[in-house]
Coordinates of N, CA, C and O in Angstrom, one line a residue:
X254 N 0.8 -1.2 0.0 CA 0.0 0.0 0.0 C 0.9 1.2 0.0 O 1.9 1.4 0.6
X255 N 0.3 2.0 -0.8 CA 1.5 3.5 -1.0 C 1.2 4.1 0.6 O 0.2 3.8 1.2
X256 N 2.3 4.9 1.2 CA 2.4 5.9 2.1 C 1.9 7.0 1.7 O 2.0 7.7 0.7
X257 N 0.8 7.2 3.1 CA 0.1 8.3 3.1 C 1.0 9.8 3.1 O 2.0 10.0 3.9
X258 N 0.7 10.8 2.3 CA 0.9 12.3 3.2 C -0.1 13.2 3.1 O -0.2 14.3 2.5
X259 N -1.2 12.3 4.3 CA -2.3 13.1 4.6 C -3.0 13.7 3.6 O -3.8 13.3 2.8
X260 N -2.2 15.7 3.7 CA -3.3 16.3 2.5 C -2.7 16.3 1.2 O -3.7 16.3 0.4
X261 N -1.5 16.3 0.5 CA -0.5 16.2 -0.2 C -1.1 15.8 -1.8 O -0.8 16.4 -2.8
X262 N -2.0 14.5 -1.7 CA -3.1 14.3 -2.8 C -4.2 15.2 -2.8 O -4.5 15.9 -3.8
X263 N -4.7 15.3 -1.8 CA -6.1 15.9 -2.3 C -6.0 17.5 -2.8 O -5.4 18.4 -2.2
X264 N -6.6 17.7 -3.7 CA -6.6 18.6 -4.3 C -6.9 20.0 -3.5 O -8.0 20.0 -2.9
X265 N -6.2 21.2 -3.3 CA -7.0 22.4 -2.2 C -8.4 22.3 -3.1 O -9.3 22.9 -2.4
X266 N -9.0 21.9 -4.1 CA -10.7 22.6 -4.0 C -11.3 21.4 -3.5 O -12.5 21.2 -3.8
X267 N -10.6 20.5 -2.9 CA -11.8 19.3 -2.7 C -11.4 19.4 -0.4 O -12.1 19.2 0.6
X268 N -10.5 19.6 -0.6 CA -9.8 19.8 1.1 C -11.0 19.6 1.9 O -11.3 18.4 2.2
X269 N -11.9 21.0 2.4 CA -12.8 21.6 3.5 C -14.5 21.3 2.9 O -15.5 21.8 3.5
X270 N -14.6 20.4 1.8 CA -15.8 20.5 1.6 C -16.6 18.6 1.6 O -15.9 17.6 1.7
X271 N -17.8 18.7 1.6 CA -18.2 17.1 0.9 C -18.4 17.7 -0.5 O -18.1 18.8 -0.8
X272 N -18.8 16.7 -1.3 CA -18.6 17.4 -2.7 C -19.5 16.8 -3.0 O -19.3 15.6 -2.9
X273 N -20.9 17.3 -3.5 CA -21.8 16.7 -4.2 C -21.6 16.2 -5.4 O -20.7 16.7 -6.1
X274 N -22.4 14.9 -5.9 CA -22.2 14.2 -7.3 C -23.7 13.9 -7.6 O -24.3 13.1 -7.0
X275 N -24.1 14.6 -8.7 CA -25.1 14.6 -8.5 C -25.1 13.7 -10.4 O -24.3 13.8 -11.3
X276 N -26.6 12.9 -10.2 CA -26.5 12.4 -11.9 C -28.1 13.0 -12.5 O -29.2 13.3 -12.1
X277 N -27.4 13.0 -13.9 CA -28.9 14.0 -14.8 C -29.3 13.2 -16.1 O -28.7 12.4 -16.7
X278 N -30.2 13.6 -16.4 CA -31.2 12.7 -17.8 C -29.7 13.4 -18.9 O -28.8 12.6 -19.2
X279 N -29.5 14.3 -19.1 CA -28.6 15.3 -19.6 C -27.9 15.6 -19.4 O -28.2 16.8 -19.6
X280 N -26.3 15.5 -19.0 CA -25.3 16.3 -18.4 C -25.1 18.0 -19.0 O -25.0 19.0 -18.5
X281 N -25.1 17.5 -20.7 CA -24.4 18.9 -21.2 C -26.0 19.7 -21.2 O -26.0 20.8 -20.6
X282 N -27.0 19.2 -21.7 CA -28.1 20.6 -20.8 C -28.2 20.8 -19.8 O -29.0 21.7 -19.5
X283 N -27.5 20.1 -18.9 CA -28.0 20.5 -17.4 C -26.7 21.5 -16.9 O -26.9 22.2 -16.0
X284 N -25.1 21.5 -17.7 CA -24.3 22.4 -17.6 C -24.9 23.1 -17.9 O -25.2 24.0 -17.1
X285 N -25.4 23.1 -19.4 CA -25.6 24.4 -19.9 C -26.7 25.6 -18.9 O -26.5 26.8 -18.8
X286 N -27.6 24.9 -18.5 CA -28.9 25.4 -17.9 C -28.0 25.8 -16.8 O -28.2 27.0 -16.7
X287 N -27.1 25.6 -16.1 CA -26.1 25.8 -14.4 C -25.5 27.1 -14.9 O -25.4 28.2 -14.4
X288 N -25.1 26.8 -15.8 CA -24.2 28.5 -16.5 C -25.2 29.6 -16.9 O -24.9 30.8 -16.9
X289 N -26.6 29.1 -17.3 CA -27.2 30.1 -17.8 C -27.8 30.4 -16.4 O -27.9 31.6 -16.2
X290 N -28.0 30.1 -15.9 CA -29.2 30.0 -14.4 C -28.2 30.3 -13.4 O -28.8 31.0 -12.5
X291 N -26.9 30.0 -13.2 CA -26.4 29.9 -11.6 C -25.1 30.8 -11.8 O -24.5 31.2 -10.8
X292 N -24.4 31.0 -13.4 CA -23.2 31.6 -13.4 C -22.6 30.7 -13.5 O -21.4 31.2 -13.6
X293 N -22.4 29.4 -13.6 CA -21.8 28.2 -13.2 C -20.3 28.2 -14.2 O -20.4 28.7 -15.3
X294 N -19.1 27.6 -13.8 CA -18.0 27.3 -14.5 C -17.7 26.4 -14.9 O -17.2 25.8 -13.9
X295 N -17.5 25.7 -16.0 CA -17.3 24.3 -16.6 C -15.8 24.1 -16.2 O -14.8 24.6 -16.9
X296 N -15.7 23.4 -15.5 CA -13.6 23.2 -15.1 C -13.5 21.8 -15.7 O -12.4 21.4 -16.2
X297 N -14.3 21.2 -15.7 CA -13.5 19.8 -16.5 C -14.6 18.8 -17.0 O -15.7 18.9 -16.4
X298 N -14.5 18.1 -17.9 CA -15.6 17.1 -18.6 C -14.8 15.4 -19.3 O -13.8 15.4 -19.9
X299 N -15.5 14.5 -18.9 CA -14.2 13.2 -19.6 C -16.0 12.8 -20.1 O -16.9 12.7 -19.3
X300 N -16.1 12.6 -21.3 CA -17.2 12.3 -22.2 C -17.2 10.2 -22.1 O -16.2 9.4 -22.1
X301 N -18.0 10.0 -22.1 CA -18.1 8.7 -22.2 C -18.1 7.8 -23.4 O -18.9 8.2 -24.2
X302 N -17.6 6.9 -23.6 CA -16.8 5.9 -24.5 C -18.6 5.6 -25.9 O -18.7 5.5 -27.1
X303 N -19.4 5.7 -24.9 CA -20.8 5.6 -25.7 C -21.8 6.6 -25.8 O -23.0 6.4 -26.0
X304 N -21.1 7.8 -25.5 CA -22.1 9.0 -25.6 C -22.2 9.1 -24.5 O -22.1 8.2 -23.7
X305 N -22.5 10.9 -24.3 CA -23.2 11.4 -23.3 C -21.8 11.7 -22.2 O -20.7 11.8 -22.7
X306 N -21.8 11.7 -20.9 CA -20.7 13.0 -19.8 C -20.9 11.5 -18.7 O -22.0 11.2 -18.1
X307 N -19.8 10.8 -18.8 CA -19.1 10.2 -17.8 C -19.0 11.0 -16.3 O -19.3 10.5 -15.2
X308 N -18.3 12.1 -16.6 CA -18.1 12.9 -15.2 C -17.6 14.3 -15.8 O -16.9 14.5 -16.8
X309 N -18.3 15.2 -14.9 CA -18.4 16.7 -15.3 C -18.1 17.5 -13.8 O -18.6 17.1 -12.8
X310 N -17.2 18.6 -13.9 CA -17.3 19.2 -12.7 C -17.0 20.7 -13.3 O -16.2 21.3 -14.1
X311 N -18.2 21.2 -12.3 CA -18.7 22.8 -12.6 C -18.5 23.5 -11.2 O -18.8 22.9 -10.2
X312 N -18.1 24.8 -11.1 CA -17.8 25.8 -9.9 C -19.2 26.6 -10.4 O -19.6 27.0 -11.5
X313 N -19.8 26.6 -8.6 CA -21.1 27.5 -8.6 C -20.4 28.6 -7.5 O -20.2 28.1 -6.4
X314 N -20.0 29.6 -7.5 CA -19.8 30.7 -6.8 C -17.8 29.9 -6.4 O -16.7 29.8 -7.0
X315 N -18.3 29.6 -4.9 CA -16.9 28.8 -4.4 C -17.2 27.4 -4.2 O -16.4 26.7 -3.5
X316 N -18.6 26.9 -5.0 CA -18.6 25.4 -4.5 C -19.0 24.6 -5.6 O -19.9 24.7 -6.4
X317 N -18.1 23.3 -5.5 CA -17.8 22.4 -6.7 C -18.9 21.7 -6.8 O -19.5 21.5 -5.8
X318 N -19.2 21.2 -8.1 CA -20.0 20.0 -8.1 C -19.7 19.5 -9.6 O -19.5 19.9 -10.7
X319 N -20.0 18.3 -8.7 CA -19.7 17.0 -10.1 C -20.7 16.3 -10.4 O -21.5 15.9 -9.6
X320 N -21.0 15.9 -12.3 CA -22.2 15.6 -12.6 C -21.6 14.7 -13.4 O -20.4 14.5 -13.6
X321 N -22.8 13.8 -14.0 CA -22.7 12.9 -15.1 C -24.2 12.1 -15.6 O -25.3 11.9 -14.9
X322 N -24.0 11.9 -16.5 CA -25.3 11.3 -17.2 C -25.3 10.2 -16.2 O -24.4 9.8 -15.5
X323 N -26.6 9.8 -16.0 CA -27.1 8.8 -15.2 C -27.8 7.3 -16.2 O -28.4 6.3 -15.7
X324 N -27.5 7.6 -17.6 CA -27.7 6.8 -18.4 C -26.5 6.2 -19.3 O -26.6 5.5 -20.4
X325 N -25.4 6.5 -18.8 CA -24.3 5.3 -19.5 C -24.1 4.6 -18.8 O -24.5 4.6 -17.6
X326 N -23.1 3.6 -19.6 CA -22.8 2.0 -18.8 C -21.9 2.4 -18.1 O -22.8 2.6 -17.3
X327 N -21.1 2.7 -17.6 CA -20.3 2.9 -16.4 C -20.8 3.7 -15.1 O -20.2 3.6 -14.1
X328 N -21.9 4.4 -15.3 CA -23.0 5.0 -14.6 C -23.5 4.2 -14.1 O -23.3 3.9 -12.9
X329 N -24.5 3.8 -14.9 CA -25.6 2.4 -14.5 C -24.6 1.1 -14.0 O -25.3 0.2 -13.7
X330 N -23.6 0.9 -13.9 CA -23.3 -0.3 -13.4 C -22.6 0.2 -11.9 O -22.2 -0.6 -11.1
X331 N -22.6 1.5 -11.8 CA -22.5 2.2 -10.3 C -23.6 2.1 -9.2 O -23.6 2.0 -8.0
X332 N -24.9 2.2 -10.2 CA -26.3 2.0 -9.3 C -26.6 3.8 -9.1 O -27.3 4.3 -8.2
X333 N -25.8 4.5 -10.1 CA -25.8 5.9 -10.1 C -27.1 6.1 -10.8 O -27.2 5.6 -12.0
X334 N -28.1 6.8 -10.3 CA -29.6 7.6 -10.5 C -29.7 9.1 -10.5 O -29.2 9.9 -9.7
X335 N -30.5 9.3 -11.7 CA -30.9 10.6 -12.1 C -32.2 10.5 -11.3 O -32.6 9.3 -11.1
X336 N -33.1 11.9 -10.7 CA -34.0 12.0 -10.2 C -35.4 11.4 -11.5 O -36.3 10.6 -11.3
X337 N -35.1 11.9 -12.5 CA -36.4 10.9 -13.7 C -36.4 9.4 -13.3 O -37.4 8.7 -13.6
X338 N -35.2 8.8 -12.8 CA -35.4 7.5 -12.6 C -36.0 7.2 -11.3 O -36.8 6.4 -11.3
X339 N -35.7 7.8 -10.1 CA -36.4 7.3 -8.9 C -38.0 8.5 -9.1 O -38.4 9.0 -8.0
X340 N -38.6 8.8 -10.4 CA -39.8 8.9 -10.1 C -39.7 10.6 -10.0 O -40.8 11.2 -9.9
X341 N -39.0 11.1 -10.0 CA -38.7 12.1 -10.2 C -38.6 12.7 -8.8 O -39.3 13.6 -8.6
X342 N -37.9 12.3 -7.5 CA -37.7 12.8 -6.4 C -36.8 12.8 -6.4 O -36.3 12.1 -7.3
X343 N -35.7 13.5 -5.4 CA -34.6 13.3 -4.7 C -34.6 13.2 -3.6 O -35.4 13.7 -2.8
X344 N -33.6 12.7 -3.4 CA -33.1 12.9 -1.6 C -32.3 14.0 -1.1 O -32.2 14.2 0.1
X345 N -31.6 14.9 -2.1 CA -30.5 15.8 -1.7 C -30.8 16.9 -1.8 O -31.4 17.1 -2.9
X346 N -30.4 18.1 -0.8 CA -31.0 19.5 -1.9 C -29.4 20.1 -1.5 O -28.7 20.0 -0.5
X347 N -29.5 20.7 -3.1 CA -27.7 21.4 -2.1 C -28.5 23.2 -2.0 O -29.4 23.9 -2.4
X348 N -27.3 23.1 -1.2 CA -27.4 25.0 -0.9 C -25.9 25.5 -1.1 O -24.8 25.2 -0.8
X349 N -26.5 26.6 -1.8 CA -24.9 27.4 -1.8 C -25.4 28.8 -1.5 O -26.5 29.4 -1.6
X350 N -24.0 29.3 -1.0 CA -24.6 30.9 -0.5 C -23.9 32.0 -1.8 O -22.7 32.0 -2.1
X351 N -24.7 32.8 -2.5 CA -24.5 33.6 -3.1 C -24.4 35.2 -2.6 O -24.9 35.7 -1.7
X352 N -23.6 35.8 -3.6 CA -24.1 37.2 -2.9 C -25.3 37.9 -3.5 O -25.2 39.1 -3.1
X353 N -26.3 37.7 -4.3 CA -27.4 38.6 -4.8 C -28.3 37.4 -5.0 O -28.5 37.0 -6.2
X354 N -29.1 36.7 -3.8 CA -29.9 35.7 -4.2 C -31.6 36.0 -5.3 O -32.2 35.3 -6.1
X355 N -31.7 37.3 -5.0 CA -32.7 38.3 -5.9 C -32.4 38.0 -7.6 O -33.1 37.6 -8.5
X356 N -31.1 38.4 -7.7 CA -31.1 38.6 -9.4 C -30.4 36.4 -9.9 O -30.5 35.8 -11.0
X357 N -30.1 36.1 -8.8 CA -30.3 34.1 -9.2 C -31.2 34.2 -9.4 O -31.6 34.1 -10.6
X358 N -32.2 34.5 -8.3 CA -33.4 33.8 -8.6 C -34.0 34.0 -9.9 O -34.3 33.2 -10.7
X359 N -34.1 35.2 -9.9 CA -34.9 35.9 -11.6 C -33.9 35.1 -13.0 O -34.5 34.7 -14.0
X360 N -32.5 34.9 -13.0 CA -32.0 34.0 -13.6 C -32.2 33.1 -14.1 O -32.5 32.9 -15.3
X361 N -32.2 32.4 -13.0 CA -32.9 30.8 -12.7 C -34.1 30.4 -13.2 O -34.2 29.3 -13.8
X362 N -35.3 31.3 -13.2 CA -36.1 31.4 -13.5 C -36.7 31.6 -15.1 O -37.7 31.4 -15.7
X363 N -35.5 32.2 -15.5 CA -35.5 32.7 -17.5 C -35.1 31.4 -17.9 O -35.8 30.9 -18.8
X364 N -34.1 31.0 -17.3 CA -33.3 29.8 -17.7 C -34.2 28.5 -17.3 O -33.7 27.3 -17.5
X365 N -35.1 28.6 -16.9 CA -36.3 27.7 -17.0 C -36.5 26.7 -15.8 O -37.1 25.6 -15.9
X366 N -35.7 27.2 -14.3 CA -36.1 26.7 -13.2 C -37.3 26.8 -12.3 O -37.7 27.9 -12.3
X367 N -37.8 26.1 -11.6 CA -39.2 26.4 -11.1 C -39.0 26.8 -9.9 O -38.3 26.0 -9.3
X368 N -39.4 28.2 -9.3 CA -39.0 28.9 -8.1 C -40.0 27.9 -7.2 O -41.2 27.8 -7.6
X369 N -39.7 27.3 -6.4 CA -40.8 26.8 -5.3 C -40.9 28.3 -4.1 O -42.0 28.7 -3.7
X370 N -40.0 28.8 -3.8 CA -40.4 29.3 -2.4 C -39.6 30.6 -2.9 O -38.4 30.5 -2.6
X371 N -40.1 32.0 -3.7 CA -39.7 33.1 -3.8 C -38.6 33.6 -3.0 O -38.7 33.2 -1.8
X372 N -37.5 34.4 -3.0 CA -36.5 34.9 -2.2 C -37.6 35.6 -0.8 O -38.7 36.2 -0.7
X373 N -36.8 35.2 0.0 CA -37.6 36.0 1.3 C -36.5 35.7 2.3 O -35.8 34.7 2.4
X374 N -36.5 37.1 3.3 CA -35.4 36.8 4.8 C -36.0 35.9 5.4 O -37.3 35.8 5.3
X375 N -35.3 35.0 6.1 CA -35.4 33.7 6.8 C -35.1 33.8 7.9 O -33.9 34.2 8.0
X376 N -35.9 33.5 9.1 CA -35.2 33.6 10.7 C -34.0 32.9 10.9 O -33.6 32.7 12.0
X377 N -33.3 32.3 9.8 CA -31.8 32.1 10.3 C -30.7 33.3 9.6 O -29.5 33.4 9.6
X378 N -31.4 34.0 9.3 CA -30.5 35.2 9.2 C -29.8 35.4 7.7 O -28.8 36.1 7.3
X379 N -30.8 34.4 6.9 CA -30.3 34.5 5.2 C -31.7 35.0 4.3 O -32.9 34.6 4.6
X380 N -31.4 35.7 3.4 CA -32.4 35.6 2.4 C -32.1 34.4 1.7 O -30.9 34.0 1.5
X381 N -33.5 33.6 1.2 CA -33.4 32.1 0.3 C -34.1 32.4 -0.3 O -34.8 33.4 -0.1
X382 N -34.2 31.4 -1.6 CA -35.0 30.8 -2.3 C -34.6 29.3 -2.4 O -33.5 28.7 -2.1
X383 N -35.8 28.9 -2.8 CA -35.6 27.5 -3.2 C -36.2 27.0 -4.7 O -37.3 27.4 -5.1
X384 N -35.6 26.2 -5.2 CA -35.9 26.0 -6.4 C -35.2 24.7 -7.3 O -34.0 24.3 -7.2
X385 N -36.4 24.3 -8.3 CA -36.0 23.0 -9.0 C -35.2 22.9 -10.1 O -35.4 23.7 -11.0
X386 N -34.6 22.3 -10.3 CA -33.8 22.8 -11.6 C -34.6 21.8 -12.9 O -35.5 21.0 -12.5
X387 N -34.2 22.0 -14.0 CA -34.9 21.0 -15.1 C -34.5 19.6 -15.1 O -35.4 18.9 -15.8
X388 N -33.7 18.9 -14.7 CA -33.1 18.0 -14.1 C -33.9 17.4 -12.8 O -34.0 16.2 -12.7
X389 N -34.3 18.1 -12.1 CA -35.3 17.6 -10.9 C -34.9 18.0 -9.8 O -35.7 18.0 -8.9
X390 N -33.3 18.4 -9.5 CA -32.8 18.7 -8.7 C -33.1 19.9 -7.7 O -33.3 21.0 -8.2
X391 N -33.0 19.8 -6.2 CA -33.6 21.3 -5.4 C -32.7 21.6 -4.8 O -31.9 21.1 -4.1
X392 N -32.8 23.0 -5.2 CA -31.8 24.1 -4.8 C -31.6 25.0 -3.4 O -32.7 25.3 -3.1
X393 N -30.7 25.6 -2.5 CA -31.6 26.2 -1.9 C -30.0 26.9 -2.2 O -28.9 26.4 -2.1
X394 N -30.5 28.6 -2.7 CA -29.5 29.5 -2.8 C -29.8 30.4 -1.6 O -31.0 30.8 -1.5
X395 N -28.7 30.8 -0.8 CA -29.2 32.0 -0.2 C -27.8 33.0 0.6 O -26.7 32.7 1.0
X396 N -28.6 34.7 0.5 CA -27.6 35.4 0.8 C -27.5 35.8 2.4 O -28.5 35.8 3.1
X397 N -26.2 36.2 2.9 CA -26.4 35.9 4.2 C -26.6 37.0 4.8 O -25.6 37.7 4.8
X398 N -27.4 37.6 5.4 CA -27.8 39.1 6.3 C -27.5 39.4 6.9 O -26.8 40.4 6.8
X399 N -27.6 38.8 8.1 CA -27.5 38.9 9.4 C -26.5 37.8 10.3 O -26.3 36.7 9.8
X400 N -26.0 38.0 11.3 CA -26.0 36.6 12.3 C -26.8 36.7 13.0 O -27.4 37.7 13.3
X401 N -27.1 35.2 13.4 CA -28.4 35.1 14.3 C -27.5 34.4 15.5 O -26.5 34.0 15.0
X402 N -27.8 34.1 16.9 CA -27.0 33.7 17.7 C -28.3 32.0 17.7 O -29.4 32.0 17.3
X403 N -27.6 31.2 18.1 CA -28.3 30.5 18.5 C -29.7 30.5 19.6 O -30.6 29.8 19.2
X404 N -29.8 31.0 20.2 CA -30.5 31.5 21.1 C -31.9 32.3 20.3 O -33.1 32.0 20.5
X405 N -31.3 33.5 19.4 CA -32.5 34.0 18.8 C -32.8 33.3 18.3 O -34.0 33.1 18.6
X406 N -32.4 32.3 17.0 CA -32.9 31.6 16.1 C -33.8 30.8 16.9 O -34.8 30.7 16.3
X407 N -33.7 30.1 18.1 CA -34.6 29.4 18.7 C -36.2 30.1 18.9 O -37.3 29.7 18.5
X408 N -35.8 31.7 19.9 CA -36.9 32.2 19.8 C -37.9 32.3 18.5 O -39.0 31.9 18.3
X409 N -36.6 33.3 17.3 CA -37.3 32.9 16.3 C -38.2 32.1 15.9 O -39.3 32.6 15.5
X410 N -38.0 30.9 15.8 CA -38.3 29.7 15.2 C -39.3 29.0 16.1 O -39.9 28.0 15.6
X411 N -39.6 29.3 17.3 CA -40.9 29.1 18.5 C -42.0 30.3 18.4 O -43.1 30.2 18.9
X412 N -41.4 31.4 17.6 CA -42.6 32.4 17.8 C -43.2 32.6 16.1 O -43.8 33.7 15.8
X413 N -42.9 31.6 15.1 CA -43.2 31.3 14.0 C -43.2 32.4 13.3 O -43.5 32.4 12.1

């Protein structure tokens, strides 16, 4: 077995974070829709041997995520699912914090995402929205306002 040096491999953008991997009916429309909708950065793509995006990784603001079709063979033999396949649900929503959750949202929105829950301040001390992407996937973007201490947010969140 090779000798460890700790952080030495891992790359600084993968260091401090979990790294979502999310899979889509569409990889390259669903980049495309993340760039038009979120600002998103295409940093790397390895196309698959039979069509379609083996593995794709895009920067949303300062946070990575990696995608890939959920319909090739190296995919499917992972047990890797697009939300169209389990019925169109997911289990995961990511959140990233932006600085102008207002003008995402209206973005997001051109670019053909479904706003579920309009931008609005949040008793934890961020403005959010939440929203679906064309892919199935739920978003929750939000800017941060305030600090809230633990303490208030409880009040908060008891006096509804």
């Amino acid at each position: 077995m090779a000798e460890s040096t700790v952080d030495a491999e891992i790359p600084d953008r993968y260091r401090y974070a979990v790294i979502p991997h999310i899979m889509v009916d569409d990889a390259a429309a669903a980049i495309d829709f993340y760039q038009r909708a979120f600002g998103a950065r295409e940093d790397f793509r390895v196309d698959a041997p039979g069509g379609g995006i083996l593995h794709a990784e895009i920067t949303i603001g300062r946070s990575v995520l990696m995608l890939g079709d959920g319909s090739v063979d190296e995919a499917e033999a992972g047990s890797f699912a697009a939300p169209s396949s389990l019925g169109g649900g997911t289990s995961v929503t990511l959140h990233v914090f932006v600085p102008d959750v207002d003008s995402l949202a209206e973005r997001a929105e051109a670019a053909g995402a479904e706003i579920l829950q309009p931008p609005k301040d949040m008793f934890h001390g961020d403005r959010t929205v939440i929203l679906k992407d064309p892919s199935g996937h739920i978003w929750v973007f939000l800017t941060h306002i305030e600090d809230v201490s633990e303490e208030e947010l409880r009040r908060r969140l008891a006096a509804g």
